[in-house]
Coordinates of C-alpha atoms in Angstrom, one line a residue:
Chain A
X300 CA 4.6 -40.0 26.3
X301 CA 6.4 -37.1 24.6
X302 CA 5.9 -37.3 20.9
X303 CA 8.9 -35.1 20.0
X304 CA 11.1 -38.1 19.5
X305 CA 9.4 -38.4 16.0
X306 CA 10.6 -35.0 14.9
X307 CA 13.4 -34.4 12.4
X308 CA 16.6 -32.8 13.8
X309 CA 16.6 -30.3 11.0
X310 CA 13.2 -28.9 11.9
X311 CA 13.9 -28.9 15.6
X312 CA 17.0 -26.8 15.0
X313 CA 15.1 -24.0 13.3
X314 CA 14.3 -21.1 15.6
X315 CA 10.7 -20.0 15.8
X316 CA 10.1 -16.6 14.3
X317 CA 11.1 -13.7 16.5
X318 CA 7.9 -12.0 15.5
X319 CA 5.8 -14.9 16.8
X320 CA 7.1 -14.3 20.3
X321 CA 6.2 -10.7 20.1
X322 CA 2.8 -11.5 18.7
X323 CA 2.0 -13.7 21.8
X324 CA 2.7 -10.8 24.1
X325 CA 0.6 -8.3 22.1
X326 CA -2.4 -10.6 21.7
X327 CA -2.7 -10.8 25.4
X328 CA -3.0 -7.1 25.8
X329 CA -6.5 -5.8 25.3
X330 CA -6.2 -2.2 24.2
X331 CA -2.8 -2.3 22.5
X332 CA -2.5 -0.5 19.1
X333 CA 0.0 -1.7 16.6
X334 CA 2.6 -0.4 14.1
X335 CA 3.6 -4.0 13.6
X336 CA 1.8 -5.4 10.6
X337 CA 3.4 -6.4 7.4
X338 CA 0.3 -6.1 5.2
X339 CA -1.6 -3.3 3.5
X340 CA -4.3 -1.5 5.5
X341 CA -6.4 -1.3 2.3
X342 CA -9.0 -3.9 1.5
X343 CA -8.6 -5.6 -1.8
X344 CA -10.2 -3.3 -4.5
X345 CA -13.8 -4.2 -5.1
X346 CA -13.4 -5.1 -8.8
X347 CA -10.9 -7.8 -7.9
X348 CA -13.1 -9.2 -5.1
X349 CA -16.1 -9.1 -7.4
X350 CA -14.2 -11.1 -10.0
X351 CA -13.4 -13.7 -7.4
X352 CA -17.1 -13.8 -6.4
X353 CA -18.2 -14.1 -10.0
X354 CA -15.9 -17.0 -10.6
X355 CA -17.5 -18.8 -7.7
X356 CA -21.0 -18.1 -9.0
X357 CA -20.0 -19.6 -12.3
X358 CA -18.8 -22.7 -10.6
X359 CA -15.1 -22.3 -11.1
X360 CA -14.3 -24.4 -8.1
X361 CA -11.9 -26.9 -9.6
X362 CA -8.2 -27.3 -9.8
X363 CA -6.4 -25.3 -12.4
X364 CA -3.3 -26.6 -14.3
X365 CA -0.3 -27.0 -12.0
X366 CA 1.4 -23.9 -13.3
X367 CA -1.8 -21.8 -13.0
X368 CA -4.5 -20.5 -15.4
X369 CA -3.1 -19.8 -18.8
X370 CA -5.0 -16.5 -19.0
X371 CA -3.4 -15.4 -15.7
X372 CA 0.1 -16.4 -16.8
X373 CA -0.4 -14.4 -20.0
X374 CA -1.4 -11.4 -17.9
X375 CA 1.6 -11.9 -15.6
X376 CA 3.9 -12.1 -18.7
X377 CA 2.4 -8.9 -20.0
X378 CA 2.8 -7.2 -16.6
X379 CA 6.4 -8.2 -16.3
X380 CA 7.2 -6.9 -19.8
X381 CA 5.5 -3.7 -19.0
X382 CA 7.0 -3.1 -15.6
X383 CA 10.4 -4.6 -15.5
X384 CA 11.0 -4.8 -19.3
X385 CA 11.8 -8.5 -19.3
X386 CA 9.9 -10.9 -21.5
X387 CA 8.9 -14.3 -20.2
X388 CA 7.2 -17.1 -22.0
X389 CA 4.0 -17.6 -20.2
X390 CA 3.9 -21.3 -21.1
X391 CA 7.3 -22.3 -19.7
X392 CA 8.8 -19.5 -17.6
X393 CA 6.0 -18.5 -15.2
X394 CA 4.6 -20.4 -12.3
X395 CA 1.6 -19.2 -10.2
X396 CA 2.3 -20.0 -6.5
X397 CA 0.6 -19.7 -3.1
X398 CA 2.0 -16.3 -2.2
X399 CA 5.5 -15.2 -2.9
X400 CA 6.5 -17.4 0.0
X401 CA 5.9 -20.7 -1.7
X402 CA 8.1 -19.6 -4.6
X403 CA 11.0 -18.9 -2.2
X404 CA 10.7 -22.3 -0.6
X405 CA 10.2 -24.2 -3.9
X406 CA 13.0 -22.5 -5.7
X407 CA 15.5 -23.1 -2.9
X408 CA 14.5 -26.7 -2.8
X409 CA 14.9 -27.0 -6.5
X410 CA 18.4 -25.6 -6.7
X411 CA 20.2 -26.4 -3.5
X412 CA 22.4 -29.4 -2.9
X413 CA 23.6 -30.2 0.6
X414 CA 26.2 -27.7 1.7
X415 CA 25.5 -25.1 -1.0
X416 CA 25.7 -21.6 0.4
X417 CA 22.9 -19.1 0.2
X418 CA 23.9 -15.5 0.5
X419 CA 21.2 -13.6 2.4
X420 CA 21.5 -9.8 2.9
X421 CA 20.1 -9.0 6.4
X422 CA 18.1 -7.5 7.9
X423 CA 15.5 -9.3 5.8
X424 CA 12.2 -11.1 5.7
X425 CA 12.0 -14.0 8.1
X426 CA 11.7 -17.0 5.8
X427 CA 14.9 -17.1 3.7
X428 CA 17.1 -18.6 6.4
X429 CA 14.7 -21.3 7.5
X430 CA 13.8 -22.2 3.9
X431 CA 17.5 -22.4 3.0
X432 CA 18.1 -24.7 5.9
X433 CA 15.1 -26.9 5.2
X434 CA 16.5 -27.3 1.7
X435 CA 19.9 -28.5 3.1
X436 CA 21.6 -25.2 2.1
X437 CA 23.8 -23.2 4.3
X438 CA 22.6 -19.6 4.9
X439 CA 25.4 -17.0 4.9
X440 CA 24.2 -13.7 6.1
X441 CA 25.5 -10.4 4.6
X442 CA 25.1 -7.7 7.2
X443 CA 23.8 -4.5 5.4
X444 CA 24.7 -1.2 6.9
X445 CA 22.7 1.8 7.7
X446 CA 25.4 4.1 6.3
X447 CA 24.8 2.4 2.9
X448 CA 21.1 3.0 3.2
X449 CA 20.8 -0.8 3.7
X450 CA 21.8 -1.5 0.1
X451 CA 23.8 -4.5 -0.9
X452 CA 27.2 -3.1 -2.0
X453 CA 29.8 -4.8 -4.1
X454 CA 32.3 -4.9 -1.2
X455 CA 29.9 -6.5 1.2
X456 CA 28.9 -9.2 -1.4
X457 CA 32.5 -10.0 -2.3
X458 CA 33.4 -10.4 1.3
X459 CA 31.0 -13.3 1.7
X460 CA 31.5 -15.2 -1.5
X461 CA 33.2 -18.6 -1.3
X462 CA 33.6 -21.4 -3.8
X463 CA 30.4 -22.9 -2.3
X464 CA 28.3 -19.8 -2.9
X465 CA 25.4 -20.7 -5.2
X466 CA 22.4 -18.5 -4.6
X467 CA 22.1 -14.8 -3.8
X468 CA 18.8 -13.7 -2.3
X469 CA 18.0 -10.1 -3.3
X470 CA 15.1 -8.8 -1.3
X471 CA 14.5 -5.3 -2.6
X472 CA 12.5 -3.1 -1.9
X473 CA 13.3 -4.5 1.5
X474 CA 11.2 -5.6 4.4
X475 CA 12.1 -4.5 7.2
X476 CA 14.3 -1.6 6.2
X477 CA 12.5 0.0 3.3
X478 CA 15.8 0.1 1.4
X479 CA 15.8 -0.1 -2.4
X480 CA 18.4 -0.9 -5.1
X481 CA 18.5 1.5 -8.0
X482 CA 19.7 0.5 -11.4
X483 CA 23.2 1.8 -10.6
X484 CA 23.3 -0.1 -7.3
X485 CA 22.3 -3.3 -9.2
X486 CA 24.9 -2.7 -12.0
X487 CA 27.6 -2.4 -9.3
X488 CA 27.0 -6.0 -8.2
X489 CA 25.9 -7.7 -11.5
X490 CA 29.4 -8.5 -12.7
X491 CA 30.3 -10.0 -9.3
X492 CA 27.3 -12.2 -9.6
X493 CA 28.3 -13.2 -13.2
X494 CA 32.0 -13.7 -12.4
X495 CA 31.1 -16.0 -9.5
X496 CA 28.3 -17.8 -11.4
X497 CA 25.6 -17.1 -8.8
X498 CA 21.9 -17.6 -9.2
X499 CA 19.8 -14.7 -8.0
X500 CA 16.6 -15.2 -6.2
X501 CA 15.1 -11.7 -6.5
X502 CA 12.2 -11.2 -4.1
X503 CA 10.4 -8.2 -5.6
X504 CA 7.1 -8.5 -3.7
X505 CA 7.2 -4.8 -2.9
X506 CA 8.2 -3.7 -6.4
X507 CA 5.1 -1.5 -6.8
X508 CA 5.9 0.3 -3.6
X509 CA 8.9 2.4 -4.6
X510 CA 8.9 6.2 -4.1
X511 CA 12.0 7.2 -5.9
X512 CA 11.9 6.5 -9.6
X513 CA 10.7 3.2 -11.0
X514 CA 11.5 -0.2 -9.5
X515 CA 14.3 -1.9 -11.5
X516 CA 14.7 -5.7 -11.5
X517 CA 18.1 -7.2 -11.7
X518 CA 16.7 -9.6 -14.3
X519 CA 16.6 -6.7 -16.7
X520 CA 20.3 -6.1 -16.7
X521 CA 22.4 -7.6 -19.5
X522 CA 23.3 -11.3 -18.9
X523 CA 21.1 -11.5 -15.8
X524 CA 17.8 -13.0 -17.0
X525 CA 19.2 -16.5 -17.3
X526 CA 20.5 -16.5 -13.8
X527 CA 17.7 -14.8 -12.0
X528 CA 14.5 -16.1 -10.6
X529 CA 12.0 -13.3 -9.9
X530 CA 9.5 -13.7 -7.1
X531 CA 6.5 -11.5 -7.0
X532 CA 2.8 -11.6 -6.1
X533 CA -0.4 -9.8 -5.4
X534 CA -0.3 -9.4 -1.7
X535 CA 1.4 -6.0 -1.4
X536 CA 0.6 -4.3 -4.7
X537 CA -3.1 -5.1 -4.8
X538 CA -3.7 -5.5 -1.0
X539 CA -4.4 -9.2 -1.5
X540 CA -2.5 -10.9 1.4
X541 CA -5.3 -13.2 2.4
X542 CA -5.8 -14.5 -1.1
X543 CA -2.4 -16.2 -1.0
X544 CA -1.3 -15.7 -4.5
X545 CA 2.1 -15.0 -6.0
X546 CA 4.3 -16.1 -8.9
X547 CA 7.8 -17.1 -9.9
X548 CA 9.4 -16.2 -13.2
X549 CA 12.7 -17.5 -14.5
X550 CA 14.6 -19.7 -17.0
X551 CA 12.5 -22.7 -18.1
X552 CA 15.1 -25.3 -17.1
X553 CA 14.8 -24.2 -13.5
X554 CA 11.1 -23.4 -13.6
X555 CA 10.1 -26.9 -14.9
X556 CA 11.8 -28.4 -11.8
X557 CA 10.3 -25.8 -9.4
X558 CA 6.9 -26.7 -11.0
X559 CA 7.6 -30.4 -10.1
X560 CA 7.9 -29.5 -6.4
X561 CA 4.8 -27.2 -6.6
X562 CA 2.9 -29.9 -8.3
X563 CA 3.6 -32.6 -5.7
X564 CA 3.4 -30.2 -2.6
X565 CA 0.6 -27.9 -3.6
X566 CA -1.2 -29.1 -6.8
X567 CA -2.2 -25.5 -7.8
X568 CA -2.7 -22.1 -6.3
X569 CA -6.3 -21.3 -5.2
X570 CA -8.6 -21.1 -8.2
X571 CA -10.8 -18.2 -6.9
X572 CA -7.7 -16.1 -6.2
X573 CA -6.3 -16.8 -9.7
X574 CA -9.5 -15.5 -11.4
X575 CA -9.5 -12.4 -9.1
X576 CA -5.9 -11.8 -10.0
X577 CA -6.6 -11.6 -13.7
X578 CA -8.8 -8.5 -12.9
X579 CA -6.0 -7.1 -10.7
X580 CA -3.5 -7.2 -13.6
X581 CA -5.9 -6.0 -16.2
X582 CA -7.7 -3.2 -14.3
X583 CA -5.7 -2.6 -11.1
X584 CA -3.2 0.1 -12.2
X585 CA -5.2 3.0 -10.8
X586 CA -5.7 1.2 -7.5
X587 CA -2.0 0.6 -7.2
X588 CA -1.3 4.2 -7.9
X589 CA -3.8 5.4 -5.3
X590 CA -2.3 3.1 -2.6
X591 CA 1.3 4.0 -3.5
X592 CA 0.5 7.7 -3.3
X593 CA -1.1 7.2 0.1
X594 CA 1.8 5.2 1.5
X595 CA 4.2 7.9 0.1
X596 CA 2.3 10.6 2.0
X597 CA 2.5 8.7 5.2
X598 CA 6.2 8.0 4.6
X599 CA 6.9 11.7 4.4
X600 CA 4.8 12.3 7.5
X601 CA 6.7 9.7 9.5
X602 CA 10.1 11.0 8.3
X603 CA 9.0 14.5 9.4
X604 CA 7.7 13.2 12.8
X605 CA 10.8 11.2 13.5
X606 CA 13.0 14.2 12.8
X607 CA 10.9 16.4 15.1
X608 CA 11.1 13.9 18.0
X609 CA 14.8 13.2 17.5
X610 CA 14.6 9.6 16.3
X611 CA 17.4 8.9 13.8
X612 CA 16.2 7.2 10.6
X613 CA 17.6 6.9 7.2
X614 CA 15.1 7.8 4.5
X615 CA 13.5 4.6 3.1
X616 CA 12.2 4.7 -0.5
X617 CA 10.4 1.4 -0.7
X618 CA 7.9 -1.0 0.9
X619 CA 5.9 0.5 3.8
X620 CA 8.4 0.4 6.6
X621 CA 10.6 2.8 8.5
X622 CA 13.7 1.4 10.3
X623 CA 14.7 4.0 12.9
X624 CA 17.8 3.5 15.0
X625 CA 17.3 3.5 18.8
X626 CA 21.0 3.1 19.6
X627 CA 21.2 6.3 21.5
X628 CA 18.8 5.1 24.2
X629 CA 21.3 2.5 25.3
X630 CA 18.9 -0.5 25.2
X631 CA 18.4 -3.4 23.0
X632 CA 15.7 -3.5 20.3
X633 CA 13.7 -6.0 22.2
X634 CA 14.0 -4.1 25.5
X635 CA 12.8 -0.9 23.7
X636 CA 9.9 -2.7 22.0
X637 CA 8.8 -4.5 25.1
X638 CA 8.9 -1.4 27.3
X639 CA 7.1 0.6 24.6
X640 CA 4.4 -2.0 24.5
X641 CA 4.0 -2.2 28.2
X642 CA 4.2 1.5 28.9
X643 CA 2.5 3.0 25.9
X644 CA 0.6 0.0 24.5
X645 CA 2.0 0.3 21.0
X646 CA 3.4 -2.7 19.3
X647 CA 6.4 -2.4 17.0
X648 CA 8.7 -5.1 15.9
X649 CA 12.3 -5.2 17.2
X650 CA 14.9 -5.2 14.4
X651 CA 16.4 -8.4 15.6
X652 CA 13.4 -10.3 14.4
X653 CA 14.9 -9.8 10.9
X654 CA 18.5 -10.9 11.7
X655 CA 21.1 -10.2 14.4
X656 CA 22.3 -7.1 12.6
X657 CA 18.8 -5.6 13.1
X658 CA 20.0 -4.9 16.7
X659 CA 19.6 -1.3 17.5
X660 CA 16.6 -0.8 15.1
X661 CA 12.9 -1.0 15.1
X662 CA 10.6 -1.9 12.3
X663 CA 7.7 0.6 12.1
X664 CA 5.0 -0.1 9.6
X665 CA 3.1 2.7 8.0
X666 CA 0.4 0.5 6.6
X667 CA -2.1 2.4 8.8
X668 CA -4.4 5.4 8.3
X669 CA -3.0 8.8 9.2
X670 CA -5.3 9.0 12.2
X671 CA -4.0 5.7 13.6
X672 CA -0.4 6.8 12.9
X673 CA -0.9 10.1 14.7
X674 CA -2.1 8.4 17.9
X675 CA 0.8 6.0 17.8
X676 CA 3.4 8.8 17.1
X677 CA 2.1 10.8 20.0
X678 CA 2.8 7.9 22.2
X679 CA 6.2 7.3 20.7
X680 CA 7.2 10.9 21.3
X681 CA 6.1 10.7 24.9
X682 CA 8.0 7.5 25.4
X683 CA 11.2 8.9 23.8
X684 CA 11.0 12.0 26.1
X685 CA 10.6 9.8 29.1
X686 CA 13.7 7.7 28.0
X687 CA 15.7 10.9 27.4
X688 CA 14.9 12.3 30.8
X689 CA 15.7 8.9 32.5
X690 CA 19.1 8.9 30.7
X691 CA 19.7 12.5 31.7
X692 CA 19.0 11.8 35.4
X693 CA 21.4 8.8 35.2
X694 CA 24.1 10.9 33.8
X695 CA 23.6 13.6 36.4
X696 CA 23.9 11.3 39.4
Chain B
X64 CA 17.6 29.8 -27.9
X65 CA 20.5 30.4 -25.6
X66 CA 21.2 27.9 -22.8
X67 CA 19.7 29.9 -19.8
X68 CA 16.5 30.5 -21.8
X69 CA 16.2 26.8 -22.6
X70 CA 16.7 26.0 -18.9
X71 CA 14.0 28.3 -18.0
X72 CA 11.6 26.6 -20.4
X73 CA 12.4 23.2 -19.0
X74 CA 11.9 24.4 -15.5
X75 CA 8.5 25.9 -16.4
X76 CA 7.4 22.6 -17.9
X77 CA 8.5 20.6 -14.8
X78 CA 6.9 23.3 -12.6
X79 CA 3.6 22.8 -14.5
X80 CA 3.7 19.0 -14.0
X81 CA 4.3 19.6 -10.3
X82 CA 1.4 22.0 -10.0
X83 CA -0.9 19.5 -11.7
X84 CA 0.2 16.8 -9.4
X85 CA -0.1 18.9 -6.3
X86 CA -3.6 20.2 -7.3
X87 CA -4.8 16.6 -7.9
X88 CA -3.5 15.3 -4.6
X89 CA -4.6 18.4 -2.7
X90 CA -8.1 18.2 -4.1
X91 CA -8.5 14.5 -3.2
X92 CA -7.3 15.3 0.3
X93 CA -9.8 18.2 0.6
X94 CA -12.6 16.1 -0.8
X95 CA -12.6 13.9 2.2
X96 CA -11.2 16.3 4.8
X97 CA -12.4 19.9 4.8
X98 CA -10.4 20.6 8.0
X99 CA -7.2 19.9 6.2
X100 CA -4.3 21.3 8.1
X101 CA -2.0 23.2 5.7
X102 CA 1.2 22.4 7.6
X103 CA 0.3 18.7 7.6
X104 CA -0.7 18.7 3.9
X105 CA 2.7 20.3 3.1
X106 CA 4.5 17.4 4.9
X107 CA 2.4 14.8 3.2
X108 CA 3.0 16.2 -0.3
X109 CA 6.6 17.2 0.3
X110 CA 6.0 21.0 -0.4
X111 CA 5.9 24.1 1.8
X112 CA 2.8 25.2 3.7
X113 CA 3.0 28.5 1.8
X114 CA 2.6 26.7 -1.5
X115 CA -0.4 24.8 -0.2
X116 CA -2.0 28.1 0.9
X117 CA -1.3 29.7 -2.4
X118 CA -2.7 26.8 -4.4
X119 CA -5.8 26.6 -2.3
X120 CA -6.4 30.4 -2.6
X121 CA -5.9 30.1 -6.4
X122 CA -8.4 27.2 -6.6
X123 CA -10.9 29.1 -4.5
X124 CA -10.6 32.0 -6.9
X125 CA -11.0 29.8 -9.9
X126 CA -14.1 28.2 -8.3
X127 CA -12.5 24.8 -8.5
X128 CA -13.0 24.7 -4.8
X129 CA -16.6 25.8 -4.4
X130 CA -16.9 25.4 -0.6
X131 CA -15.9 23.4 2.4
X132 CA -18.7 21.2 3.6
X133 CA -19.1 18.5 6.2
X134 CA -20.6 15.1 5.5
X135 CA -23.2 14.5 8.3
X136 CA -25.0 11.2 8.9
X137 CA -28.3 12.9 10.0
X138 CA -29.8 9.5 10.8
X139 CA -27.5 9.3 13.8
X140 CA -28.9 12.5 15.3
X141 CA -32.3 13.3 16.8
X142 CA -32.9 15.7 13.9
X143 CA -35.9 14.7 11.7
X144 CA -34.9 14.9 8.0
X145 CA -36.2 13.4 4.8
X146 CA -34.4 13.5 1.5
X147 CA -36.3 13.3 -1.7
X148 CA -35.1 12.8 -5.3
X149 CA -37.4 14.3 -7.8
X150 CA -37.3 13.5 -11.5
X151 CA -38.5 16.5 -13.4
X152 CA -39.6 16.8 -17.0
X153 CA -39.7 20.2 -18.5
X154 CA -40.7 21.9 -21.8
X155 CA -37.9 24.4 -22.6
X156 CA -39.4 27.5 -24.0
X157 CA -38.0 29.8 -26.6
X158 CA -35.4 32.1 -25.1
X159 CA -35.6 30.1 -21.9
X160 CA -33.3 27.1 -22.2
X161 CA -32.6 24.5 -19.6
X162 CA -30.2 26.8 -17.7
X163 CA -32.9 29.4 -17.1
X164 CA -35.4 26.8 -15.8
X165 CA -32.7 25.3 -13.6
X166 CA -32.1 28.7 -12.1
X167 CA -35.8 29.0 -11.3
X168 CA -35.5 25.7 -9.4
X169 CA -32.2 26.1 -7.7
X170 CA -33.0 29.4 -6.2
X171 CA -35.4 27.7 -3.8
X172 CA -33.2 27.3 -0.6
X173 CA -34.6 23.8 0.0
X174 CA -33.1 22.5 -3.2
X175 CA -29.9 20.7 -2.2
X176 CA -28.7 19.7 -5.7
X177 CA -30.0 19.9 -9.3
X178 CA -28.5 18.1 -12.2
X179 CA -29.4 18.2 -15.9
X180 CA -29.8 14.6 -17.1
X181 CA -29.7 12.6 -20.3
X182 CA -32.4 10.0 -20.8
X183 CA -36.1 9.8 -19.8
X184 CA -36.3 13.0 -17.8
X185 CA -34.5 16.3 -17.7
X186 CA -33.6 17.3 -14.2
X187 CA -32.8 15.4 -11.0
X188 CA -33.7 17.7 -8.0
X189 CA -32.6 16.7 -4.5
X190 CA -34.4 18.3 -1.6
X191 CA -34.2 18.0 2.1
X192 CA -37.1 18.7 4.5
X193 CA -38.2 17.8 8.0
X194 CA -41.2 15.7 7.0
X195 CA -42.7 14.0 3.9
X196 CA -45.6 16.3 4.1
X197 CA -43.3 19.3 3.7
X198 CA -41.7 17.7 0.7
X199 CA -45.1 17.1 -0.8
X200 CA -46.0 20.7 -0.1
X201 CA -42.9 21.9 -1.9
X202 CA -43.5 19.8 -4.9
X203 CA -47.2 20.7 -5.3
X204 CA -47.0 24.3 -4.3
X205 CA -43.6 25.5 -5.6
X206 CA -42.1 23.1 -8.1
X207 CA -45.0 21.7 -10.2
X208 CA -46.7 25.0 -10.8
X209 CA -43.7 26.5 -12.6
X210 CA -44.7 27.2 -16.1
X211 CA -42.1 25.1 -17.9
X212 CA -42.6 22.0 -15.8
X213 CA -44.4 19.0 -17.5
X214 CA -44.3 16.4 -14.8
X215 CA -42.6 15.4 -11.6
X216 CA -41.9 12.0 -9.9
X217 CA -40.9 12.1 -6.3
X218 CA -38.8 9.3 -4.7
X219 CA -37.9 9.3 -1.0
X220 CA -34.6 8.1 0.3
X221 CA -35.1 5.4 2.9
X222 CA -31.5 4.9 4.1
X223 CA -28.1 6.3 3.1
X224 CA -25.4 3.7 3.0
X225 CA -22.7 5.7 1.3
X226 CA -22.5 9.4 0.4
X227 CA -19.8 11.4 -1.3
X228 CA -17.6 8.3 -1.5
X229 CA -17.8 7.7 2.2
X230 CA -19.4 4.6 3.8
X231 CA -21.5 5.7 6.7
X232 CA -20.7 2.8 9.0
X233 CA -17.3 2.2 10.7
X234 CA -14.9 0.0 8.9
X235 CA -12.9 -2.1 11.4
X236 CA -9.2 -3.0 11.1
X237 CA -9.4 -6.8 10.9
X238 CA -5.7 -7.5 10.7
X239 CA -3.6 -9.5 13.1
X240 CA -1.7 -7.1 15.3
X241 CA 1.9 -8.3 14.4
X242 CA 2.9 -10.0 11.2
X243 CA 6.2 -10.4 9.4

């Protein structure tokens, strides 16, 4: 007998990730190459791995306190003070989570009442909408525009605010667009946020990967710290995706409730990862700098290659993604990505996996070696030429 | 200082920072890729190919770039080759410091590298030969008889795992093909 009668309506209504669908096609292809990953190509720096190994050798195999190792929280507080110039009390304002993702889920569950609206700028990472729904919130998407370099503008924000608006998700530097928000961009929306008494969930997981000036957190603007929850983690900055470690920082009244959810759902983040992360924060700056420089070089290389092959793309200054427009080929993102995969065996992610307004775009990751990128770009150029000649024949006949 | 003069001063400072940045990045690229394409390097660093060429020529002249070598894993070829690391103790003689002795040693073409060391011995000499017998012959016939040399200790390399920052075996991409 079909067991689906046991399922909750809420869960059934949630659409499976658009990426998942694509992954199933790719994984059946033997010799496909990919520009589709959302994680660094670097291995975790050895000193960090070594610290994890050492903790295991010393028998650090037990739970830590719910909020995470005190030593790690101290280092996180120092890091945030140094990087985003906001001081957090490591005892009450920082929670170590299982990746940044857990923080997003737990915070939304802690703050939403049924019917509360969550403003979500799109295109964006795939988990905000489902997490908001699971927490009984109502996701309200704000469609960002290419002509604004995929920034959240004051006008776009004001358009979507209602009396029910409670949380604004601020995912910058952005996956999938690579867009960033500078200090001026943030200042332009800060008073709207304050005037409408919104809470900001600022997902800064790509904060170390900005290529135009330093990353600025909205929490550092006047009057914003008490209404901002910062989500960050070790996955992207230190190439530690598999370690599943992140953190949440924010006002203690909110954090204590988020900790309650974390405590009952998770207990604590993985102990080995926490020990390793201490070394990441203490000694990892040169590694981060090396990786950032390497991504930046590839970013320039891709910009140049796209221009040469006539693929329109705004210049992204964050994360490790390009978000070129394929509108001129007269096909949907999914059609383009599927044909590209079938005909040239290269996987890219259709923009629609990150929200409906991703239609007409592709996410291309440059978390690959230059050699891998060159092979893939050669195939992309060939594919584009083919599409152009097909379109020309169509027009001629 | 008048305004234009002051501007020139600032520009020069910024210019200097850029040069230092470019040199560092260019050198770290060259260190692992001697066939570096100048056009490509220009794109990667956001400068012109001409600037790359000028910088490389300048660094060659300053002997910052001392050559363009290729890292070869000889173990994967049919070529017979043994590498030996020789610890050498010397007695520096009056008017003949370490540098002069080093010169006597590095002029042998079979000497691949020689370093002056701190600690229990004075020089590390790395040599490559076809067979162990040839290495032995070099040490006993050429190196040991040099007047200044007190003693030698020869160690043979059994296997090279990593050389010049490069791991000799392939590293595979273990990632799942598509992830959010």
